[in-house]
Tab-separated table of C-alpha atoms in Angstrom:
chain	number	residue	atom	x	y	z
A	17	UNK	CA	20.527	9.027	18.752
A	18	UNK	CA	20.084	5.257	19.772
A	19	UNK	CA	21.497	2.577	18.340
A	20	UNK	CA	20.338	-1.239	19.038
A	21	UNK	CA	20.624	-4.579	17.638
A	22	UNK	CA	17.558	-5.987	16.519
A	23	UNK	CA	15.636	-8.510	14.465
A	24	UNK	CA	13.554	-6.786	11.851
A	25	UNK	CA	10.888	-8.194	9.441
A	26	UNK	CA	8.189	-7.037	7.663
A	27	UNK	CA	4.297	-6.511	8.081
A	28	UNK	CA	4.397	-9.972	6.409
A	29	UNK	CA	6.736	-11.246	9.475
A	30	UNK	CA	8.016	-13.994	6.579
A	31	UNK	CA	11.850	-13.296	6.999
A	32	UNK	CA	13.576	-11.385	10.066
A	33	UNK	CA	16.676	-10.273	9.881
A	34	UNK	CA	19.459	-9.152	11.979
A	35	UNK	CA	20.363	-5.669	11.948
A	36	UNK	CA	21.927	-2.504	13.475
A	37	UNK	CA	18.677	-0.021	13.883
A	38	UNK	CA	19.288	3.914	14.349
A	39	UNK	CA	16.858	5.886	15.229
A	40	UNK	CA	17.755	9.910	14.157
A	41	UNK	CA	15.825	12.629	15.608
A	42	UNK	CA	17.273	15.590	13.915
A	43	UNK	CA	18.380	15.765	10.018
A	44	UNK	CA	22.275	15.973	11.329
A	45	UNK	CA	21.887	12.861	13.137
A	46	UNK	CA	20.426	11.159	9.580
A	47	UNK	CA	23.673	12.482	7.736
A	48	UNK	CA	25.675	10.941	10.615
A	49	UNK	CA	23.937	7.428	10.648
A	50	UNK	CA	24.224	7.408	6.624
A	51	UNK	CA	28.306	8.111	7.230
A	52	UNK	CA	28.430	5.313	9.735
A	53	UNK	CA	26.657	3.176	7.198
A	54	UNK	CA	29.692	3.655	4.637
A	55	UNK	CA	32.570	2.859	6.878
A	56	UNK	CA	34.965	-0.120	6.959
A	57	UNK	CA	33.022	-3.242	7.395
A	58	UNK	CA	29.392	-1.834	7.143
A	59	UNK	CA	26.946	-3.123	5.311
A	60	UNK	CA	24.953	0.633	4.004
A	61	UNK	CA	21.811	1.393	4.926
A	62	UNK	CA	17.857	1.498	4.290
A	63	UNK	CA	15.484	3.825	5.670
A	64	UNK	CA	12.434	2.264	7.059
A	65	UNK	CA	9.179	4.035	8.507
A	66	UNK	CA	6.506	2.054	10.105
A	67	UNK	CA	6.875	-1.504	9.062
A	68	UNK	CA	4.444	-1.574	6.556
A	69	UNK	CA	5.781	-2.757	3.733
A	70	UNK	CA	5.163	-6.229	3.624
A	71	UNK	CA	8.563	-8.234	2.558
A	72	UNK	CA	12.322	-7.157	2.780
A	73	UNK	CA	11.827	-3.885	1.396
A	74	UNK	CA	13.025	-2.373	4.754
A	75	UNK	CA	15.349	-5.116	6.303
A	76	UNK	CA	19.080	-4.969	5.674
A	77	UNK	CA	20.781	-8.198	7.515
A	78	UNK	CA	23.714	-7.503	8.771
A	79	UNK	CA	23.741	-3.689	7.783
A	80	UNK	CA	22.149	-0.921	9.368
A	81	UNK	CA	18.086	0.329	9.197
A	82	UNK	CA	17.373	3.713	9.667
A	83	UNK	CA	14.421	4.262	11.554
A	84	UNK	CA	13.223	7.717	10.763
A	85	UNK	CA	9.984	7.680	12.768
A	86	UNK	CA	11.449	10.157	15.007
A	87	UNK	CA	11.439	12.629	12.125
A	88	UNK	CA	7.866	13.440	12.928
A	89	UNK	CA	7.554	16.983	12.540
A	90	UNK	CA	4.586	19.243	10.699
A	91	UNK	CA	6.490	22.085	9.339
A	92	UNK	CA	3.635	24.398	7.963
A	93	UNK	CA	0.118	24.332	6.495
A	94	UNK	CA	-1.504	26.698	4.081
A	95	UNK	CA	-4.895	26.456	5.135
A	96	UNK	CA	-5.644	28.137	2.413
A	97	UNK	CA	-3.724	26.644	-0.527
A	98	UNK	CA	-3.978	23.147	1.326
A	99	UNK	CA	-0.115	22.613	0.790
A	100	UNK	CA	1.798	20.621	3.906
A	101	UNK	CA	5.375	20.655	4.386
A	102	UNK	CA	6.402	18.132	6.754
A	103	UNK	CA	9.156	15.445	7.817
A	104	UNK	CA	9.121	12.213	6.412
A	105	UNK	CA	8.440	10.259	9.592
A	106	UNK	CA	5.143	11.942	9.709
A	107	UNK	CA	2.562	9.329	9.577
A	108	UNK	CA	-0.706	9.486	7.372
A	109	UNK	CA	-2.730	9.217	10.638
A	110	UNK	CA	-1.181	12.050	12.231
A	111	UNK	CA	-1.581	14.536	9.047
A	112	UNK	CA	-5.322	13.137	9.312
A	113	UNK	CA	-5.428	14.709	12.732
A	114	UNK	CA	-3.660	17.844	11.860
A	115	UNK	CA	-5.521	18.469	8.692
A	116	UNK	CA	-9.092	17.420	9.077
A	117	UNK	CA	-9.927	20.091	10.923
A	118	UNK	CA	-8.449	22.588	8.885
A	119	UNK	CA	-10.894	20.988	5.874
A	120	UNK	CA	-8.004	19.208	3.990
A	121	UNK	CA	-7.034	15.396	3.386
A	122	UNK	CA	-4.266	13.637	2.862
A	123	UNK	CA	-5.079	13.222	-1.623
A	124	UNK	CA	-3.772	9.320	-1.574
A	125	UNK	CA	-4.397	7.016	1.083
A	126	UNK	CA	-3.566	2.674	0.955
A	127	UNK	CA	-5.484	0.590	3.161
A	128	UNK	CA	-3.384	1.511	6.438
A	129	UNK	CA	-3.022	5.222	7.716
A	130	UNK	CA	0.235	4.065	9.564
A	131	UNK	CA	2.577	4.956	6.846
A	132	UNK	CA	4.903	7.537	6.983
A	133	UNK	CA	5.194	10.106	4.121
A	134	UNK	CA	8.868	9.189	3.425
A	135	UNK	CA	7.393	5.733	2.896
A	136	UNK	CA	4.477	6.683	0.665
A	137	UNK	CA	6.758	8.003	-1.322
A	138	UNK	CA	9.464	5.271	-1.585
A	139	UNK	CA	6.585	3.248	-2.623
A	140	UNK	CA	4.675	5.454	-4.395
A	141	UNK	CA	1.174	4.071	-2.635
A	142	UNK	CA	-1.860	3.773	-4.565
A	143	UNK	CA	-5.170	3.756	-2.823
A	144	UNK	CA	-8.854	3.393	-3.751
A	145	UNK	CA	-8.849	6.518	-5.954
A	146	UNK	CA	-5.662	5.749	-8.679
A	147	UNK	CA	-8.640	5.798	-11.382
A	148	UNK	CA	-8.699	9.250	-11.031
A	149	UNK	CA	-6.142	11.111	-8.955
A	150	UNK	CA	-3.335	8.701	-9.869
A	151	UNK	CA	-0.517	7.163	-6.892
A	152	UNK	CA	0.981	9.469	-3.932
A	153	UNK	CA	3.947	11.143	-5.689
A	154	UNK	CA	1.455	12.874	-8.128
A	155	UNK	CA	0.506	14.644	-5.072
A	156	UNK	CA	3.926	15.373	-3.876
A	157	UNK	CA	5.480	19.130	-5.025
A	158	UNK	CA	9.222	18.523	-3.690
A	159	UNK	CA	11.063	16.457	-1.102
A	160	UNK	CA	14.510	17.022	0.697
A	161	UNK	CA	16.422	14.197	-0.172
A	162	UNK	CA	20.027	12.725	2.107
A	163	UNK	CA	22.023	11.458	-0.858
A	164	UNK	CA	24.975	9.024	-0.693
A	165	UNK	CA	27.546	11.688	-1.045
A	166	UNK	CA	26.188	13.377	2.343
A	167	UNK	CA	24.115	16.047	0.434
A	168	UNK	CA	20.556	16.929	1.351
A	169	UNK	CA	18.927	18.091	-2.516
A	170	UNK	CA	15.570	19.510	-2.881
A	171	UNK	CA	14.070	17.154	-5.161
A	172	UNK	CA	11.171	19.146	-7.218
A	173	UNK	CA	8.547	17.007	-9.139
A	174	UNK	CA	9.041	16.220	-13.146
A	175	UNK	CA	12.951	15.764	-12.217
A	176	UNK	CA	14.802	12.549	-13.253
A	177	UNK	CA	15.696	12.005	-9.492
A	178	UNK	CA	12.368	12.480	-8.515
A	179	UNK	CA	10.982	9.918	-10.851
A	180	UNK	CA	13.881	7.283	-9.855
A	181	UNK	CA	12.920	8.051	-6.259
A	182	UNK	CA	9.254	7.625	-6.532
A	183	UNK	CA	8.646	3.484	-5.999
A	184	UNK	CA	12.397	3.118	-5.321
A	185	UNK	CA	11.830	1.704	-2.194
A	186	UNK	CA	14.775	4.179	-0.471
A	187	UNK	CA	17.293	2.956	-2.562
A	188	UNK	CA	18.157	6.422	-3.728
A	189	UNK	CA	18.611	8.009	-0.493
A	190	UNK	CA	17.262	8.843	3.105
A	191	UNK	CA	13.632	11.580	2.231
A	192	UNK	CA	14.074	13.961	4.811
A	193	UNK	CA	10.605	15.719	4.121
A	194	UNK	CA	8.292	16.520	1.342
A	195	UNK	CA	6.080	19.337	-0.153
A	196	UNK	CA	2.277	17.801	0.072
A	197	UNK	CA	-0.702	19.115	-2.099
A	198	UNK	CA	-3.899	18.371	-0.353
A	199	UNK	CA	-7.625	17.769	-0.938
A	200	UNK	CA	-10.095	20.344	0.029
A	201	UNK	CA	-12.932	18.054	2.069
A	202	UNK	CA	-16.518	19.352	3.733
A	203	UNK	CA	-16.579	16.631	6.384
A	204	UNK	CA	-14.448	13.471	8.287
A	205	UNK	CA	-17.530	11.746	6.782
A	206	UNK	CA	-17.778	9.671	3.642
A	207	UNK	CA	-21.184	8.908	1.360
A	208	UNK	CA	-20.858	5.419	0.456
A	209	UNK	CA	-22.474	2.808	-2.108
A	210	UNK	CA	-22.389	-1.076	-1.399
A	211	UNK	CA	-23.553	-3.788	-4.292
A	212	UNK	CA	-23.124	-7.343	-4.828
A	213	UNK	CA	-21.330	-8.411	-8.091
A	214	UNK	CA	-22.513	-12.208	-8.528
A	215	UNK	CA	-18.705	-13.127	-10.914
A	216	UNK	CA	-16.125	-11.691	-12.049
A	217	UNK	CA	-17.583	-10.780	-15.119
A	218	UNK	CA	-20.206	-8.776	-13.457
A	219	UNK	CA	-17.641	-7.214	-11.285
A	220	UNK	CA	-15.661	-5.837	-13.931
A	221	UNK	CA	-18.699	-4.886	-15.948
A	222	UNK	CA	-19.916	-2.386	-13.034
A	223	UNK	CA	-16.401	-1.295	-12.605
A	224	UNK	CA	-15.846	-0.261	-16.301
A	225	UNK	CA	-19.373	1.045	-16.574
A	226	UNK	CA	-20.039	3.320	-13.393
A	227	UNK	CA	-16.256	3.775	-11.898
A	228	UNK	CA	-15.882	7.354	-13.186
A	229	UNK	CA	-18.463	8.345	-11.395
A	230	UNK	CA	-16.994	7.970	-7.737
A	231	UNK	CA	-13.490	9.483	-6.562
A	232	UNK	CA	-12.887	5.945	-4.563
A	233	UNK	CA	-13.527	2.338	-5.823
A	234	UNK	CA	-12.498	-1.239	-4.190
A	235	UNK	CA	-13.793	-4.479	-4.429
A	236	UNK	CA	-13.494	-7.380	-1.777
A	237	UNK	CA	-13.325	-10.504	-3.840
A	238	UNK	CA	-14.289	-14.373	-2.744
A	239	UNK	CA	-11.668	-16.342	-4.275
A	240	UNK	CA	-12.559	-19.311	-2.683
A	241	UNK	CA	-15.947	-19.016	-4.898
A	242	UNK	CA	-15.869	-21.390	-8.059
A	243	UNK	CA	-17.867	-22.610	-10.763
A	244	UNK	CA	-20.413	-19.838	-11.873
A	245	UNK	CA	-19.639	-18.112	-8.521
A	246	UNK	CA	-16.197	-17.415	-9.222
A	247	UNK	CA	-14.793	-14.091	-8.560
A	248	UNK	CA	-18.339	-13.039	-6.556
A	249	UNK	CA	-17.508	-9.384	-4.837
A	250	UNK	CA	-18.725	-6.925	-2.960
A	251	UNK	CA	-18.466	-3.705	-4.125
A	252	UNK	CA	-17.744	-0.404	-2.782
A	253	UNK	CA	-17.363	3.063	-3.667
A	254	UNK	CA	-17.232	6.353	-1.855
A	255	UNK	CA	-17.358	10.033	-2.146
A	256	UNK	CA	-16.089	12.854	0.392
A	257	UNK	CA	-19.701	13.304	2.037
A	258	UNK	CA	-20.943	17.418	1.615
A	259	UNK	CA	-21.913	19.125	4.834
A	260	UNK	CA	-25.597	19.397	3.740
A	261	UNK	CA	-25.347	15.271	3.661
A	262	UNK	CA	-24.976	15.419	6.930
A	263	UNK	CA	-27.654	15.137	10.002
A	264	UNK	CA	-28.193	18.162	12.542
A	265	UNK	CA	-26.019	16.399	15.078
A	266	UNK	CA	-22.919	15.356	13.093
A	267	UNK	CA	-23.028	19.106	11.338
A	268	UNK	CA	-21.937	20.351	15.130
A	269	UNK	CA	-18.158	19.178	14.287
A	270	UNK	CA	-18.284	18.105	10.942
A	271	UNK	CA	-14.642	17.424	10.547
A	272	UNK	CA	-13.879	15.455	13.708
A	273	UNK	CA	-11.311	12.611	13.463
A	274	UNK	CA	-12.438	10.257	15.776
A	275	UNK	CA	-10.941	6.224	14.567
A	276	UNK	CA	-12.183	3.648	16.480
A	277	UNK	CA	-9.883	0.983	18.053
A	278	UNK	CA	-10.964	-2.877	19.080
A	279	UNK	CA	-8.241	-4.888	21.251
A	280	UNK	CA	-4.900	-5.976	19.641
A	281	UNK	CA	-4.987	-9.471	17.774
A	282	UNK	CA	-3.292	-11.864	20.040
A	283	UNK	CA	0.867	-12.106	20.506
A	284	UNK	CA	0.148	-16.011	19.910
A	285	UNK	CA	-2.162	-17.362	16.945
A	286	UNK	CA	-2.375	-21.114	16.242
A	287	UNK	CA	-1.472	-22.373	12.748
A	288	UNK	CA	-3.892	-23.110	10.129
A	289	UNK	CA	-6.375	-20.942	12.284
A	290	UNK	CA	-6.815	-19.572	8.822
A	291	UNK	CA	-7.341	-22.599	6.673
A	292	UNK	CA	-9.811	-23.250	3.501
A	293	UNK	CA	-12.387	-24.709	5.976
A	294	UNK	CA	-12.554	-20.886	8.336
A	295	UNK	CA	-11.790	-18.475	5.156
A	296	UNK	CA	-14.630	-20.427	2.891
A	297	UNK	CA	-16.853	-19.840	6.031
A	298	UNK	CA	-15.771	-16.202	6.453
A	299	UNK	CA	-16.416	-15.269	2.976
A	300	UNK	CA	-19.449	-16.720	2.783
A	301	UNK	CA	-20.911	-14.950	5.666
A	302	UNK	CA	-19.304	-12.076	4.348
A	303	UNK	CA	-20.911	-12.252	0.955
A	304	UNK	CA	-24.243	-12.406	2.225
A	305	UNK	CA	-24.187	-9.750	4.938
A	306	UNK	CA	-23.441	-7.278	2.179
A	307	UNK	CA	-26.450	-5.227	0.829
A	308	UNK	CA	-27.555	-6.579	-2.834
A	309	UNK	CA	-27.246	-2.337	-3.244
A	310	UNK	CA	-27.273	0.501	-0.871
A	311	UNK	CA	-26.895	4.208	-1.649
A	312	UNK	CA	-25.024	7.468	0.473
A	313	UNK	CA	-24.403	5.333	3.700
A	314	UNK	CA	-22.239	7.770	6.024
A	315	UNK	CA	-19.095	5.954	7.262
A	316	UNK	CA	-16.615	7.339	9.622
A	317	UNK	CA	-13.314	7.778	7.499
A	318	UNK	CA	-11.566	4.888	9.133
A	319	UNK	CA	-14.057	2.668	8.676
A	320	UNK	CA	-14.031	3.593	4.434
A	321	UNK	CA	-10.414	3.604	4.060
A	322	UNK	CA	-8.650	1.815	7.148
A	323	UNK	CA	-11.451	-1.012	8.752
A	324	UNK	CA	-7.971	-3.056	9.648
A	325	UNK	CA	-6.059	-0.433	11.445
A	326	UNK	CA	-8.927	-0.615	14.309
A	327	UNK	CA	-7.524	-4.094	14.757
A	328	UNK	CA	-3.817	-3.368	16.063
A	329	UNK	CA	-1.206	-6.047	14.993
A	330	UNK	CA	-3.863	-8.078	13.121
A	331	UNK	CA	-0.929	-9.607	10.621
A	332	UNK	CA	-0.699	-11.910	14.255
A	333	UNK	CA	-3.637	-13.669	12.987
A	334	UNK	CA	-1.825	-15.724	10.334
A	335	UNK	CA	-0.025	-17.305	13.210
A	336	UNK	CA	4.290	-17.769	13.123
A	337	UNK	CA	4.813	-18.545	9.775
A	338	UNK	CA	3.558	-15.045	8.633
A	339	UNK	CA	1.926	-14.639	5.401
A	340	UNK	CA	2.334	-13.167	1.602
A	341	UNK	CA	0.937	-10.527	0.586
A	342	UNK	CA	0.490	-10.874	-3.709
A	343	UNK	CA	-0.280	-7.933	-5.858
A	344	UNK	CA	0.205	-7.573	-9.096
A	345	UNK	CA	-1.513	-5.438	-11.966
A	346	UNK	CA	-2.181	-6.201	-15.902
A	347	UNK	CA	-3.598	-4.046	-18.040
A	348	UNK	CA	-6.740	-3.226	-19.701
A	349	UNK	CA	-7.358	-5.646	-22.769
A	350	UNK	CA	-5.876	-8.392	-20.680
A	351	UNK	CA	-9.291	-9.180	-18.763
A	352	UNK	CA	-8.448	-13.020	-19.964
A	353	UNK	CA	-5.601	-12.951	-17.994
A	354	UNK	CA	-7.181	-11.710	-14.940
A	355	UNK	CA	-10.122	-14.173	-15.367
A	356	UNK	CA	-6.993	-16.932	-15.545
A	357	UNK	CA	-5.358	-16.038	-12.440
A	358	UNK	CA	-8.437	-16.007	-10.412
A	359	UNK	CA	-9.625	-19.206	-11.692
A	360	UNK	CA	-5.937	-20.890	-10.723
A	361	UNK	CA	-5.956	-19.401	-7.350
A	362	UNK	CA	-9.993	-20.597	-7.177
A	363	UNK	CA	-9.176	-23.816	-8.085
A	364	UNK	CA	-6.119	-23.869	-5.782
A	365	UNK	CA	-8.469	-23.417	-2.754
A	366	UNK	CA	-5.701	-20.713	-1.755
A	367	UNK	CA	-7.264	-19.202	1.578
A	368	UNK	CA	-7.354	-15.469	1.643
A	369	UNK	CA	-10.148	-13.589	3.184
A	370	UNK	CA	-8.652	-10.246	2.218
A	371	UNK	CA	-8.672	-10.052	-1.413
A	372	UNK	CA	-9.544	-6.725	-3.288
A	373	UNK	CA	-9.998	-5.951	-7.125
A	374	UNK	CA	-9.369	-2.552	-8.394
A	375	UNK	CA	-8.968	-0.415	-11.544
A	376	UNK	CA	-5.635	1.809	-12.271
A	377	UNK	CA	-6.246	4.609	-14.229
A	378	UNK	CA	-2.951	6.634	-15.815
A	379	UNK	CA	0.087	5.058	-14.933
A	380	UNK	CA	2.432	7.380	-12.828
A	381	UNK	CA	6.031	8.540	-13.749
A	382	UNK	CA	8.235	7.123	-11.310
A	383	UNK	CA	10.712	4.742	-12.728
A	384	UNK	CA	10.013	1.801	-10.342
A	385	UNK	CA	6.249	3.265	-9.626
A	386	UNK	CA	3.963	-0.144	-9.772
A	387	UNK	CA	0.847	1.386	-11.311
A	388	UNK	CA	-0.178	0.703	-14.611
A	389	UNK	CA	-3.824	1.487	-16.343
A	390	UNK	CA	-5.335	-1.818	-15.695
A	391	UNK	CA	-6.516	-4.370	-13.253
A	392	UNK	CA	-4.867	-5.016	-9.689
A	393	UNK	CA	-5.244	-8.080	-7.673
A	394	UNK	CA	-3.940	-8.019	-3.947
A	395	UNK	CA	-4.383	-10.854	-1.828
A	396	UNK	CA	-2.602	-12.442	1.232
A	397	UNK	CA	-2.277	-16.276	1.598
A	398	UNK	CA	-0.739	-17.923	4.744
A	399	UNK	CA	3.133	-18.380	3.891
A	400	UNK	CA	3.252	-21.939	5.249
A	401	UNK	CA	0.572	-23.299	2.602
A	402	UNK	CA	2.239	-26.204	0.643
A	403	UNK	CA	3.817	-25.040	-2.603
A	404	UNK	CA	3.126	-21.731	-2.116
A	405	UNK	CA	6.518	-20.434	-4.150
A	406	UNK	CA	6.065	-22.267	-7.277
A	407	UNK	CA	2.323	-21.546	-7.660
A	408	UNK	CA	3.348	-18.179	-6.880
A	409	UNK	CA	6.347	-18.334	-9.591
A	410	UNK	CA	3.421	-19.480	-11.876
A	411	UNK	CA	1.459	-16.478	-11.892
A	412	UNK	CA	4.560	-14.066	-11.808
A	413	UNK	CA	5.027	-15.646	-15.309
A	414	UNK	CA	1.367	-15.044	-16.133
A	415	UNK	CA	1.426	-11.558	-15.161
A	416	UNK	CA	4.854	-11.010	-16.939
A	417	UNK	CA	3.657	-12.474	-20.110
A	418	UNK	CA	0.482	-9.566	-19.988
A	419	UNK	CA	3.225	-6.969	-19.466
A	420	UNK	CA	2.132	-6.488	-15.734
A	421	UNK	CA	4.080	-6.098	-12.934
A	422	UNK	CA	3.928	-7.058	-9.334
A	423	UNK	CA	4.081	-4.448	-6.409
A	424	UNK	CA	7.839	-4.136	-4.676
A	425	UNK	CA	6.065	-2.666	-1.867
A	426	UNK	CA	4.258	-6.051	-0.717
A	427	UNK	CA	7.001	-8.754	-2.375
A	428	UNK	CA	8.413	-11.507	-0.536
A	429	UNK	CA	9.535	-13.763	-2.992
A	430	UNK	CA	10.208	-12.523	-6.629
A	431	UNK	CA	13.153	-13.453	-9.070
A	432	UNK	CA	15.394	-11.138	-9.858
A	433	UNK	CA	15.124	-12.236	-13.387
A	434	UNK	CA	11.447	-11.184	-13.490
A	435	UNK	CA	12.119	-7.668	-12.612
A	436	UNK	CA	13.287	-6.457	-16.067
A	437	UNK	CA	10.013	-7.952	-17.794
A	438	UNK	CA	7.793	-6.407	-15.124
A	439	UNK	CA	9.759	-2.833	-15.072
A	440	UNK	CA	11.128	-1.495	-18.828
A	441	UNK	CA	12.532	1.339	-16.760
A	442	UNK	CA	14.518	-0.555	-14.565
A	443	UNK	CA	18.039	-0.100	-16.762
A	444	UNK	CA	17.375	3.624	-16.653
A	445	UNK	CA	17.075	3.415	-12.538
A	446	UNK	CA	19.946	0.702	-12.171
A	447	UNK	CA	22.055	3.749	-14.442
A	448	UNK	CA	21.079	6.626	-12.461
A	449	UNK	CA	21.769	4.407	-8.885
A	450	UNK	CA	25.056	3.806	-9.840
A	451	UNK	CA	25.813	7.272	-10.766
A	452	UNK	CA	24.582	8.630	-7.222
A	453	UNK	CA	24.989	5.892	-5.572
A	454	UNK	CA	28.405	4.007	-6.820
A	455	UNK	CA	29.329	2.194	-3.315
A	456	UNK	CA	25.442	0.966	-3.139
A	457	UNK	CA	25.729	2.798	0.216
A	458	UNK	CA	21.732	2.362	0.026
A	459	UNK	CA	20.933	-1.328	0.654
A	460	UNK	CA	18.564	-3.720	1.500
A	461	UNK	CA	17.374	-7.072	1.721
A	462	UNK	CA	15.014	-6.902	-1.446
A	463	UNK	CA	17.622	-5.409	-3.445
A	464	UNK	CA	20.314	-7.810	-2.686
A	465	UNK	CA	17.823	-10.032	-3.659
A	466	UNK	CA	16.538	-8.588	-6.625
A	467	UNK	CA	19.946	-7.318	-7.725
A	468	UNK	CA	18.460	-3.987	-7.460
């Protein structure tokens, strides 16, 4: 087990803090690291995976961070039932490498496959299929949890501790391993339909009318477009391609997984590169080059699910100041709130080229899980945009007023008084955490900021 003092930040690179980084490689070393977090003078600890939480959820200023990527073994795969047992440090990328040749796929994947299983549970991640499949923890059968008392508990789905841990950003303990139900597939290709929507209302109408036909659905949205074009979008939906949809050459290796990679983003990017003019030009070109309507295009899994993974360290393109990812959800029936927020972002000229709109299905049982039935919008904004903090505070009020919420796995700046308005089971979570971890052994920059 190695230990170093390092500066740690989230994927948004906005608030680095210095921490004691511990890298356990076994359950015993993880337990020893947790015990050390509770020694006199220590400032607690928090588990960390591959660092893809955008904000400060996997940081712990002056305390310990447990890098769990060393616990990366796939224990068993039942190729008949599609159940995998693996350690928490295994990435979704690694699972795809192991599982696809056997005809199985991860049940839920976000916009990056470089997320660990432990991180996927801690954030209760969602993907393009939430409207039909829910979030990641809905497919987890059980997990092993190392709690503050040093006990390793087997936590089955449907229990209070399971639901308190799903989406809790590591604050109930350290996830060591998980048992997950997988999705059967015949090929490693996607059959993709693409179309343009002329404005936000056109987009919402298309999604509402036809989303039930597709397993996966997402829309890139131009948040710089104004007037009659406000909310114009490129809508992409897909299904796992069946074997008979592949051309003869591709049928020779239908389950091959070969994601491509481009050169990494440079370590130094000039500030202001992603300004309104450059992003506006990008958005215009992206919208115009998209087909008005295209059906049944075969795409690689990596192209459809994880296009940005092809550019290592793409978060550097925002420069040294980093960026803020803002994601919220408002329920069905709150479409006017969504229109108003999109209009405010458009009028404010927020230079966001990574903006997506999706529909969520039935809410998930996790007490701090993000999804609820409704519309979710996610956007990236350069952190140095003038007045950004006050502007997002105003959007928080709009979201909370519509009984919506923001996503803790992407948050870096939410005010603590907003949390209870957005997460109605917060009091239950705090009570269970106080009972399970009375000394707040598991703590993070996010938990201190939000008084979790």
